[in-house]
Short mmCIF file of N, CA and C in Angstrom, two decimals:
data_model
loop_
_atom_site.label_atom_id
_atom_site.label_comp_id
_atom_site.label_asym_id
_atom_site.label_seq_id
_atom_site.Cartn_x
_atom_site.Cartn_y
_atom_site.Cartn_z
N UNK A 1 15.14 21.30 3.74
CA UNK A 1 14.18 22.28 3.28
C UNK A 1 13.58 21.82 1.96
N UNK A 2 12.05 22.19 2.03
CA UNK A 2 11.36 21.54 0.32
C UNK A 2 11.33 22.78 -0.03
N UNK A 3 12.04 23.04 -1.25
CA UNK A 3 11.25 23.87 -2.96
C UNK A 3 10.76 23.09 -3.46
N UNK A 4 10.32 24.06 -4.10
CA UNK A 4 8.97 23.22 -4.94
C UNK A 4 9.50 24.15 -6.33
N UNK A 5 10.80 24.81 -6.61
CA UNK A 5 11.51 25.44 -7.86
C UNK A 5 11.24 24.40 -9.09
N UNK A 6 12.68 24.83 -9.74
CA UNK A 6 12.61 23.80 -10.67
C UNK A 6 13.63 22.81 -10.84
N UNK A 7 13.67 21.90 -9.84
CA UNK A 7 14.81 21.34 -9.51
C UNK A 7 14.48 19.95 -8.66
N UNK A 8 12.76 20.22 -8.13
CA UNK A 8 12.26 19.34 -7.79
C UNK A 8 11.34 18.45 -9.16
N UNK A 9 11.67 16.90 -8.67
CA UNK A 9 11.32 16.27 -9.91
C UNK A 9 9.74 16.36 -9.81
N UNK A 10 9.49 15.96 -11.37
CA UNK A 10 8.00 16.27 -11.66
C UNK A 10 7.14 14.99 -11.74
N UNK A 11 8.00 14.15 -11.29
CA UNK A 11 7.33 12.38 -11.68
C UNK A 11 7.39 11.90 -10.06
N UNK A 12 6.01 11.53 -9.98
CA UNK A 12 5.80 10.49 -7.90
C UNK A 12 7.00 9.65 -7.83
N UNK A 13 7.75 9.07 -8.88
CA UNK A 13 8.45 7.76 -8.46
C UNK A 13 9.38 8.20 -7.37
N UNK A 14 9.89 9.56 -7.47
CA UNK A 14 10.79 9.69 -6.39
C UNK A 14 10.18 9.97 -4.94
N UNK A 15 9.52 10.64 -4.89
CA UNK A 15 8.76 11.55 -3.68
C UNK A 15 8.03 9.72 -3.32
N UNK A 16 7.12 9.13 -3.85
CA UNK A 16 7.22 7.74 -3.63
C UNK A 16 8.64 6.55 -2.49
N UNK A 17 9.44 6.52 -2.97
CA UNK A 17 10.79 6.30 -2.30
C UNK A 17 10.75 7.28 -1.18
N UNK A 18 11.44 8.67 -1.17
CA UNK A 18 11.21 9.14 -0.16
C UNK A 18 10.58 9.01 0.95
N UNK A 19 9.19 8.97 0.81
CA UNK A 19 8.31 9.44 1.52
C UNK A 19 8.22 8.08 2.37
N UNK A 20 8.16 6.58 1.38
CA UNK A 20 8.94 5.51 2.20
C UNK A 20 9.84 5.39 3.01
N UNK A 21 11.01 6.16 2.52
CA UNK A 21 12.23 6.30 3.58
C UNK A 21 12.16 6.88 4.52
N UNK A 22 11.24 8.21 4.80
CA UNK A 22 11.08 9.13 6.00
C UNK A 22 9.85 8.20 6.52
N UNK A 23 8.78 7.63 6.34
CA UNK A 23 8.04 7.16 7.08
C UNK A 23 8.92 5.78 7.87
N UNK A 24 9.85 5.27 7.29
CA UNK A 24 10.49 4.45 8.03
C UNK A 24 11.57 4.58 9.44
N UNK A 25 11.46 5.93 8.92
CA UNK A 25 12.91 6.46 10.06
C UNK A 25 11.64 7.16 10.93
N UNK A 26 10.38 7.29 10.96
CA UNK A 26 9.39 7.99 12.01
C UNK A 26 9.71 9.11 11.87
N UNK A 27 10.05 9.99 10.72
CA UNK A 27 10.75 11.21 10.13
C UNK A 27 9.41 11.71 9.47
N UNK A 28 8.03 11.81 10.39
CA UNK A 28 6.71 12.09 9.81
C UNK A 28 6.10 13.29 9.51
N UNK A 29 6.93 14.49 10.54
CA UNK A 29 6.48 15.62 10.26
C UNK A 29 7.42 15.87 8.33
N UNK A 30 8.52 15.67 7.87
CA UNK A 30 8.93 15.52 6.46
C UNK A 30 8.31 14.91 5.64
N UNK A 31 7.99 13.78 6.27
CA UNK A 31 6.95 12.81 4.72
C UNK A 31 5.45 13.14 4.57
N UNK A 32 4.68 14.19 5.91
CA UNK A 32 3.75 14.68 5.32
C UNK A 32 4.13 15.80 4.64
N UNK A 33 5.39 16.72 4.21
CA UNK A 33 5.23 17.78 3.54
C UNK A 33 5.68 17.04 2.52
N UNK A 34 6.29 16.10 1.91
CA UNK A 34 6.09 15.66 0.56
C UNK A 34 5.22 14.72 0.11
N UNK A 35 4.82 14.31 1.00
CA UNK A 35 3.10 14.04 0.06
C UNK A 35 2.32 15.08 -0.01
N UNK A 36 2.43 16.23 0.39
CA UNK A 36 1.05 17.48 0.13
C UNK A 36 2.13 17.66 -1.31
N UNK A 37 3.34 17.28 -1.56
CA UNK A 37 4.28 17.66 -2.97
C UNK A 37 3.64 16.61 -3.81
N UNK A 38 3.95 15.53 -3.67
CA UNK A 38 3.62 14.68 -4.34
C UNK A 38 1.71 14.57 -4.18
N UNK A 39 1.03 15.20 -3.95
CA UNK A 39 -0.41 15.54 -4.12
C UNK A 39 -0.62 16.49 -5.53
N UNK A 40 0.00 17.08 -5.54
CA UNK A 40 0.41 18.16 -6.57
C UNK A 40 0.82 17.77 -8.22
N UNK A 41 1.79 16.29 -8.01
CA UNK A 41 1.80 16.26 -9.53
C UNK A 41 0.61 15.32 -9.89
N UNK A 42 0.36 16.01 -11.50
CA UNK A 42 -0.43 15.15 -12.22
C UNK A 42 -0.72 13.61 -12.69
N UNK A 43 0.91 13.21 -12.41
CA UNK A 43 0.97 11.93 -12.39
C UNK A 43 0.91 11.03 -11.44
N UNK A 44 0.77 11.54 -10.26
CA UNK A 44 0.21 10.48 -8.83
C UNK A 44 -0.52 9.95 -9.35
N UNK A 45 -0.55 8.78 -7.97
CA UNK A 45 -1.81 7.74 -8.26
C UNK A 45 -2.80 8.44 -6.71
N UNK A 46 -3.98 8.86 -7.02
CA UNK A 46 -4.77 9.16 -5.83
C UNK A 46 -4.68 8.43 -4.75
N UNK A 47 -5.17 7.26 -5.19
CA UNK A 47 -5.11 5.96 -4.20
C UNK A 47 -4.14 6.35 -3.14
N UNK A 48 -2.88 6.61 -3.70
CA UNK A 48 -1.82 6.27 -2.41
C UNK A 48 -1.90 6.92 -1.24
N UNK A 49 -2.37 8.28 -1.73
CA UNK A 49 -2.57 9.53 -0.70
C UNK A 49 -2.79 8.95 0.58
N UNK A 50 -4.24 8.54 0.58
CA UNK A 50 -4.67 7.87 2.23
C UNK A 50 -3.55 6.63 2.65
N UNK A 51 -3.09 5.83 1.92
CA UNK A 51 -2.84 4.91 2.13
C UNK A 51 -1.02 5.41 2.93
N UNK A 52 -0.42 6.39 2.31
CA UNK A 52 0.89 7.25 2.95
C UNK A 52 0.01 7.88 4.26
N UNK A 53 -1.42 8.11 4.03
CA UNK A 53 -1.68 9.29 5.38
C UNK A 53 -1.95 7.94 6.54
N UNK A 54 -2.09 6.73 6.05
CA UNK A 54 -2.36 5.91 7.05
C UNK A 54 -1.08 5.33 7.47
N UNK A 55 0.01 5.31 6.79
CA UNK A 55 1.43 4.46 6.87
C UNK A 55 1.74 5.97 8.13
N UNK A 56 1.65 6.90 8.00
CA UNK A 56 2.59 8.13 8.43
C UNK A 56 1.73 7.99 9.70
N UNK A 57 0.41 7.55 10.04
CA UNK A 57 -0.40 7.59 11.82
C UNK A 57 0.24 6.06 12.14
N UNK A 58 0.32 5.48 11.49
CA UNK A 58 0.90 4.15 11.72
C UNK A 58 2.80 4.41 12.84
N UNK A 59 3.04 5.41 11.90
CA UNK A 59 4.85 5.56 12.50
C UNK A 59 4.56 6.50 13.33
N UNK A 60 3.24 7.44 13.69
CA UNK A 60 3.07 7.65 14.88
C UNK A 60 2.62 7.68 16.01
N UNK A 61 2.38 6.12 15.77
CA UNK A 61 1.45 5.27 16.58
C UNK A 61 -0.05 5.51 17.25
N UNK A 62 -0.32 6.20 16.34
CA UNK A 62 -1.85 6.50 16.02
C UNK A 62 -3.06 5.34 15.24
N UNK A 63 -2.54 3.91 15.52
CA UNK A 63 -3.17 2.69 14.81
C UNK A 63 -4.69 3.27 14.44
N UNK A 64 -5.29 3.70 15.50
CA UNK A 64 -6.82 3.34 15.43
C UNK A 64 -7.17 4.79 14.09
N UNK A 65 -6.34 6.04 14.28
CA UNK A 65 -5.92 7.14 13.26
C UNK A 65 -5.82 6.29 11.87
N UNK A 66 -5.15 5.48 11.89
CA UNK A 66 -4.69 4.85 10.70
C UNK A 66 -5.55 3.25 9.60
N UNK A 67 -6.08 3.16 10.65
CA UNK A 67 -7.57 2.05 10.33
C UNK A 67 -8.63 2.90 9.91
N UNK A 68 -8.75 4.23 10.49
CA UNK A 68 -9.63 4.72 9.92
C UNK A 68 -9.51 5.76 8.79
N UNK A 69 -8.25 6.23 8.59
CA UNK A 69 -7.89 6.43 7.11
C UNK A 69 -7.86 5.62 6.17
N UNK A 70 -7.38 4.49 6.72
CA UNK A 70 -7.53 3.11 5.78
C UNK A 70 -9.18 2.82 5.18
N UNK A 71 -10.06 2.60 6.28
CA UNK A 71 -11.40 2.35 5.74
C UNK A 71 -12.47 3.13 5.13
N UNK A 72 -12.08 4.40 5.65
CA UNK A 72 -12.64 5.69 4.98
C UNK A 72 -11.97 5.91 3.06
N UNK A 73 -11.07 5.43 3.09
CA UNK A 73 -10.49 5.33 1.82
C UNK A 73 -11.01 4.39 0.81
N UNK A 74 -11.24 3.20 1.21
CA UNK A 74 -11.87 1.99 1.03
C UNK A 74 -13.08 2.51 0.44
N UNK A 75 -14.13 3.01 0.92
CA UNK A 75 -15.58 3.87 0.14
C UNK A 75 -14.86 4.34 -1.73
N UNK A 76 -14.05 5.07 -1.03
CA UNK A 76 -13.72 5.90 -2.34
C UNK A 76 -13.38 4.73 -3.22
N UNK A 77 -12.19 4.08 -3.18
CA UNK A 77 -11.67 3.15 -3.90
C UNK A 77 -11.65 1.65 -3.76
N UNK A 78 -12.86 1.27 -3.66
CA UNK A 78 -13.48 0.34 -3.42
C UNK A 78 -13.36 -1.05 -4.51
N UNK A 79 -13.18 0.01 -5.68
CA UNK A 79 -12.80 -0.98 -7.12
C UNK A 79 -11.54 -0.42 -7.60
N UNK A 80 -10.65 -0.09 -7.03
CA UNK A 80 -9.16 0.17 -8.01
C UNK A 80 -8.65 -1.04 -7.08
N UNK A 81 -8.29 -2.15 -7.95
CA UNK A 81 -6.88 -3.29 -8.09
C UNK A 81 -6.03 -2.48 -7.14
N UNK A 82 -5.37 -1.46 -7.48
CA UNK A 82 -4.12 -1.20 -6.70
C UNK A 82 -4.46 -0.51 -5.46
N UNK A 83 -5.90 0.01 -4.84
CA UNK A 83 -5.82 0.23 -3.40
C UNK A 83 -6.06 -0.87 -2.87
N UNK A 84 -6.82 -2.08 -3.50
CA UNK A 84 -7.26 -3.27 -2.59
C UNK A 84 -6.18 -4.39 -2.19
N UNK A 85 -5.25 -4.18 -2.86
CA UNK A 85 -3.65 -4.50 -3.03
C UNK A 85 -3.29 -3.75 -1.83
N UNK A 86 -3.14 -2.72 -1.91
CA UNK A 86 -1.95 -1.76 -0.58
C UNK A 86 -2.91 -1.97 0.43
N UNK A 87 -4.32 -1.84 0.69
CA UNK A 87 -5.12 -2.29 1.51
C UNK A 87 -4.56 -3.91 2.03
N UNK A 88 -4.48 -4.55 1.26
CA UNK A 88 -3.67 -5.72 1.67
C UNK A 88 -2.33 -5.87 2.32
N UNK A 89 -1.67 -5.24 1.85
CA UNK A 89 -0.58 -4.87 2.19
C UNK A 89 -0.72 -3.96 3.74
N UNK A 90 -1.27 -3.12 3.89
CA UNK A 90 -1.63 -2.35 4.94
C UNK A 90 -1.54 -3.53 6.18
N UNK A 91 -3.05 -4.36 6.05
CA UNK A 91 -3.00 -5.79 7.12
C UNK A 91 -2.18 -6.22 7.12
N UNK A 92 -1.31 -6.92 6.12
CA UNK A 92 -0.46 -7.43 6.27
C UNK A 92 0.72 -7.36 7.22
N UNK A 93 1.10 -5.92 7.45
CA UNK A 93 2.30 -5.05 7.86
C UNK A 93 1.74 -5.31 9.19
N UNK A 94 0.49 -5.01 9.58
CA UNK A 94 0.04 -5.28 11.24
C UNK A 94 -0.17 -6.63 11.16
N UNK A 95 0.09 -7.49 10.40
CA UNK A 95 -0.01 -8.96 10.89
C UNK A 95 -1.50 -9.41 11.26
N UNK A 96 -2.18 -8.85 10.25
CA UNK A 96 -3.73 -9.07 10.57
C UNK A 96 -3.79 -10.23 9.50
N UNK A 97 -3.87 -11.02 9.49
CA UNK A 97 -3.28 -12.19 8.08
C UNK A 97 -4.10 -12.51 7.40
N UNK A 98 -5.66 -12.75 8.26
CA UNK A 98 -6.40 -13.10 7.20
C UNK A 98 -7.41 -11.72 6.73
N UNK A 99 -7.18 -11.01 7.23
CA UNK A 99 -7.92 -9.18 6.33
C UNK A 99 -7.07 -9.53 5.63
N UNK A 100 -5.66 -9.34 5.24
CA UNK A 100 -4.73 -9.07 4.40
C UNK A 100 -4.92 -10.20 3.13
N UNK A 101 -5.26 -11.42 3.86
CA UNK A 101 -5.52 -12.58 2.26
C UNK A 101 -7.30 -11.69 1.37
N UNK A 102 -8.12 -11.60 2.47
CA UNK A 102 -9.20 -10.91 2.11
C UNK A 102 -8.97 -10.11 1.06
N UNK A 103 -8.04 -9.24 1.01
CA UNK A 103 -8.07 -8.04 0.30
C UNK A 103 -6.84 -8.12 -1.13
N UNK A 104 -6.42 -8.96 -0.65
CA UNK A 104 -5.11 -9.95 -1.83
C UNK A 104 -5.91 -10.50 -2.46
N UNK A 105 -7.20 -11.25 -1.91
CA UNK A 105 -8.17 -11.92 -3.19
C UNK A 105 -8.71 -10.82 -3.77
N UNK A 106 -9.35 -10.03 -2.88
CA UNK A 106 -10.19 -8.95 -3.91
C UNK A 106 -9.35 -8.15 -5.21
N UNK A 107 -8.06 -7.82 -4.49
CA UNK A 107 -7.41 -7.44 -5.84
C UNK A 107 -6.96 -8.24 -6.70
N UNK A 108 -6.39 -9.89 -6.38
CA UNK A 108 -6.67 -10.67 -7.52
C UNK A 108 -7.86 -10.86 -8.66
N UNK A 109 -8.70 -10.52 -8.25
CA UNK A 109 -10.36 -10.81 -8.48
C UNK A 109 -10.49 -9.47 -9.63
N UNK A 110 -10.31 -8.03 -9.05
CA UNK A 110 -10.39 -7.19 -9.96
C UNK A 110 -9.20 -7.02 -10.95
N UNK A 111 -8.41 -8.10 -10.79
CA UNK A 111 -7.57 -7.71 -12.04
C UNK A 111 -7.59 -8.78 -12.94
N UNK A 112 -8.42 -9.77 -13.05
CA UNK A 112 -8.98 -10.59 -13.95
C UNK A 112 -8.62 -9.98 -15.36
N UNK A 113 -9.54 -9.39 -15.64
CA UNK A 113 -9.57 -8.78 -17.23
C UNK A 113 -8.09 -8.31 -17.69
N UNK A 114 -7.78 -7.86 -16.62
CA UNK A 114 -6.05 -7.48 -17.37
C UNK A 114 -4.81 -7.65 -17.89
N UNK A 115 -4.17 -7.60 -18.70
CA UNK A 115 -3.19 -7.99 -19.63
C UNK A 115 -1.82 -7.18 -19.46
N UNK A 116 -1.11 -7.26 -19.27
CA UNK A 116 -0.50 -8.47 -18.23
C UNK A 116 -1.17 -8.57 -16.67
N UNK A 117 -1.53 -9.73 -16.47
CA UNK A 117 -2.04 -9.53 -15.23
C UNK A 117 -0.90 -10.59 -13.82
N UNK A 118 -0.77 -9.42 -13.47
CA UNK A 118 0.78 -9.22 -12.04
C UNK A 118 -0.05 -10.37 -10.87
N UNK A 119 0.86 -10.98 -10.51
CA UNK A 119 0.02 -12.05 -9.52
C UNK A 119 1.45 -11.94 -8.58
N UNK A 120 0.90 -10.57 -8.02
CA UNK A 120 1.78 -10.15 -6.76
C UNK A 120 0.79 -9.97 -5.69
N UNK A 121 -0.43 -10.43 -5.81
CA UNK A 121 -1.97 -10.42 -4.79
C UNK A 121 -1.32 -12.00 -3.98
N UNK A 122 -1.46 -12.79 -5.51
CA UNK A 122 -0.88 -13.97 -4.99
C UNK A 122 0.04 -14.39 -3.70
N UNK A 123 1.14 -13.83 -4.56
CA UNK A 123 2.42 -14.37 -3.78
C UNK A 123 2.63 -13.18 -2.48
N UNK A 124 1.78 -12.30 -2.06
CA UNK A 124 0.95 -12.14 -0.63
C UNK A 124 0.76 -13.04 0.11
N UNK A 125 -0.26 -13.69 -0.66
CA UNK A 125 -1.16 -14.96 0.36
C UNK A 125 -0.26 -15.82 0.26
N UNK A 126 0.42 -16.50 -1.16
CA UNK A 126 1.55 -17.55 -0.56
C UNK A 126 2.76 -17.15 0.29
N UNK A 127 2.85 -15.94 0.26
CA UNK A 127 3.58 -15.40 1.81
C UNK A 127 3.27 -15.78 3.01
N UNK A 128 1.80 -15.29 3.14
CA UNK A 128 1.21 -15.22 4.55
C UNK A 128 0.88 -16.37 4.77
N UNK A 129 0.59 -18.18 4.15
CA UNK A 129 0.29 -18.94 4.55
C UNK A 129 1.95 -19.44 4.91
N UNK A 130 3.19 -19.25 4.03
CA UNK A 130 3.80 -19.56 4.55
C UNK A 130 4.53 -18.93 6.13
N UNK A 131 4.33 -17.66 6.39
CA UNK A 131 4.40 -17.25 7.65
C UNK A 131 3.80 -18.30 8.80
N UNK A 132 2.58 -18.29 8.41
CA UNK A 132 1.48 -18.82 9.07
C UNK A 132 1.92 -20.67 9.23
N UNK A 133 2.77 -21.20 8.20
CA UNK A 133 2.95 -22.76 8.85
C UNK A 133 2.47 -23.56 7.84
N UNK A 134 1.48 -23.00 7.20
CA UNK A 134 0.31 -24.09 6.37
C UNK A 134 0.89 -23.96 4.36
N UNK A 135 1.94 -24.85 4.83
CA UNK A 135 2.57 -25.40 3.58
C UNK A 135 1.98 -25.66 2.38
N UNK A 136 0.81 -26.07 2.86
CA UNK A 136 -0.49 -26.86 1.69
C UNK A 136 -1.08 -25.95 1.02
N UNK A 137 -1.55 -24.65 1.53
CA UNK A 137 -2.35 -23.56 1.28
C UNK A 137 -0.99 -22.74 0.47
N UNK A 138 0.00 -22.68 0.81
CA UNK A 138 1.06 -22.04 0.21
C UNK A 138 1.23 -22.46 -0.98
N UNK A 139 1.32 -24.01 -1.13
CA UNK A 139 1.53 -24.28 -2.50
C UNK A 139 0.51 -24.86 -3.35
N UNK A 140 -0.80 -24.39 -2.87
CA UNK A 140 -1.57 -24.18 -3.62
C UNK A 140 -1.87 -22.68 -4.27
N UNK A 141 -1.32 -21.60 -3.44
CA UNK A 141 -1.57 -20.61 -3.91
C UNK A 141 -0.84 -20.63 -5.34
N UNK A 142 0.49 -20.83 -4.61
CA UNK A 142 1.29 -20.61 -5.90
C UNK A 142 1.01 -21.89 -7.32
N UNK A 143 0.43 -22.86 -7.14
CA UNK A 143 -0.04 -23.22 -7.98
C UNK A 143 -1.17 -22.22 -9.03
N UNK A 144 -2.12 -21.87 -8.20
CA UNK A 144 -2.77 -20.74 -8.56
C UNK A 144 -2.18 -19.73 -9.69
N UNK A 145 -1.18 -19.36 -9.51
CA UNK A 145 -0.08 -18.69 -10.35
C UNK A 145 -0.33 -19.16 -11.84
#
């Protein structure tokens, strides 16, 4: 059962985890009532919203549901680093390899200017080339680094 008293935490990091853990067990009708929770605090990140509403059609095998939460989202957050990242991540998970490098560059790309700047876009793509076989492209990415 969710309260929403005072006993439930007030920070996403947990409801975050959670909502991971129930979308993994296909436990979807629960992880949409704590993301409408985790919609609620002030400290979410917007971004994630679609990106949990697309993971949660995903675990109920609603793909084409879930591409199009994905791309409809994409309009909105078209320039935040961290949806073009989970957007990456998204392909990735369906093994779409090269959308997923696509969108690993774009969020490399918009996080240029930033200090510290996380080159976890990167080691995506030097993931996925090493999935993929092509050793050369792998360690060039990570040269890239």
């Amino acid at each position: 059962m969710i309260d929403n008293d005072t006993s439930d935490p007030k920070t996403p990091l947990p409801y975050y985890y959670m909502i991971d853990n129930l979308i993994s067990d296909h436990r979807t009708n629960e992880a949409k009532k704590y993301l409408e929770i985790l919609q609620t605090l002030p400290s979410h990140r917007p971004f994630l919203i679609p990106v949990y509403k697309a993971y949660i059609a995903l675990a109920e095998y609603d793909v084409k549901n879930a591409d199009s939460i994905m791309e409809s989202a994409l309009s909105e957050f078209s320039d935040n680093a961290g949806f073009l990242f989970e957007m990456a991540q998204y392909y990735a998970r369906k093994c779409e390899y090269e959308k997923a490098i696509e969108y690993y560059e774009k969020s490399w790309v918009s996080e240029e200017s930033q200090k510290p700047r996380f080159t976890d876009a990167l080691d995506g793509i030097a993931t996925i080339y090493e999935i993929l076989g092509d050793y050369a492209k792998t360690n060039e990415t990570y040269d890239r680094m």
